[in-house]
Amino acid sequence: MFRVFFDMDGTLAEWKAAKEPEDLYEKDYFLSLKPYQSVVEAAWKLYEAEVFILSAVLADSRYAISEKNAWLNEYLSFVDVDHRLYVESSVPKRLRVPGGVRMTDVLVDDYTKNLKEWPVFGDVKFGRAVKLLNGINGTNGTWTGISVSRFFSPDSIAKAIL
């Protein structure tokens, strides 16, 4: 069985830029994010995989984790608490993967830095990274790997991930 790790902000849910950094600490900021419906539906279609959430959080946020969990309860309820992984935004996501990243693991993320940090040891690349184009990102051409648009159908997104 292979594992798929989904980022949340900008991947499963809208990317809503904060006007001020303090906005990220406000109650209901994360809970109010609208789902990218086609990506959420694609996640539901990945019944062949073990689906995880791998989301960055601000370590000192009072609301981020509880609101992200409430959001997931509403839109991706099949992902249980043990499959919801939160990592401080300064820590590479690969370090939070249970048992380390496997050759068959897939990261779906909108942020090129996270995708490029997905494990590479020497000349060997472990796992696959898929960039989710959300209509805001992907304008600099810094990602040359697999990408898929949130505007694609759920079937197309799931196929690209598989």
CSV table of C-alpha atoms in Angstrom, one decimal, residues 1-3 5 50 52 97-106 118-119 125-128:
chain,number,residue,atom,x,y,z
A,1,MET,CA,0.0,0.0,0.0
A,2,PHE,CA,1.3,3.4,-0.8
A,3,ARG,CA,0.8,6.6,1.2
A,5,PHE,CA,0.4,13.1,2.1
A,50,GLU,CA,-3.3,5.4,3.0
A,52,PHE,CA,-2.4,11.5,5.5
A,97,VAL,CA,6.5,11.3,8.1
A,98,PRO,CA,6.0,8.2,10.2
A,99,GLY,CA,8.8,5.7,9.7
A,100,GLY,CA,10.4,8.1,7.2
A,101,VAL,CA,9.5,8.6,3.5
A,102,ARG,CA,9.2,5.5,1.5
A,103,MET,CA,9.9,5.0,-2.2
A,104,THR,CA,6.1,4.8,-2.9
A,105,ASP,CA,5.1,7.9,-0.8
A,106,VAL,CA,3.5,10.9,-2.5
A,118,TRP,CA,10.9,15.8,-0.2
A,119,PRO,CA,13.7,13.3,0.3
A,125,LYS,CA,14.9,10.3,-4.9
A,126,PHE,CA,12.5,8.8,-2.4
A,127,GLY,CA,8.8,9.2,-3.0
A,128,ARG,CA,7.1,11.4,-5.5
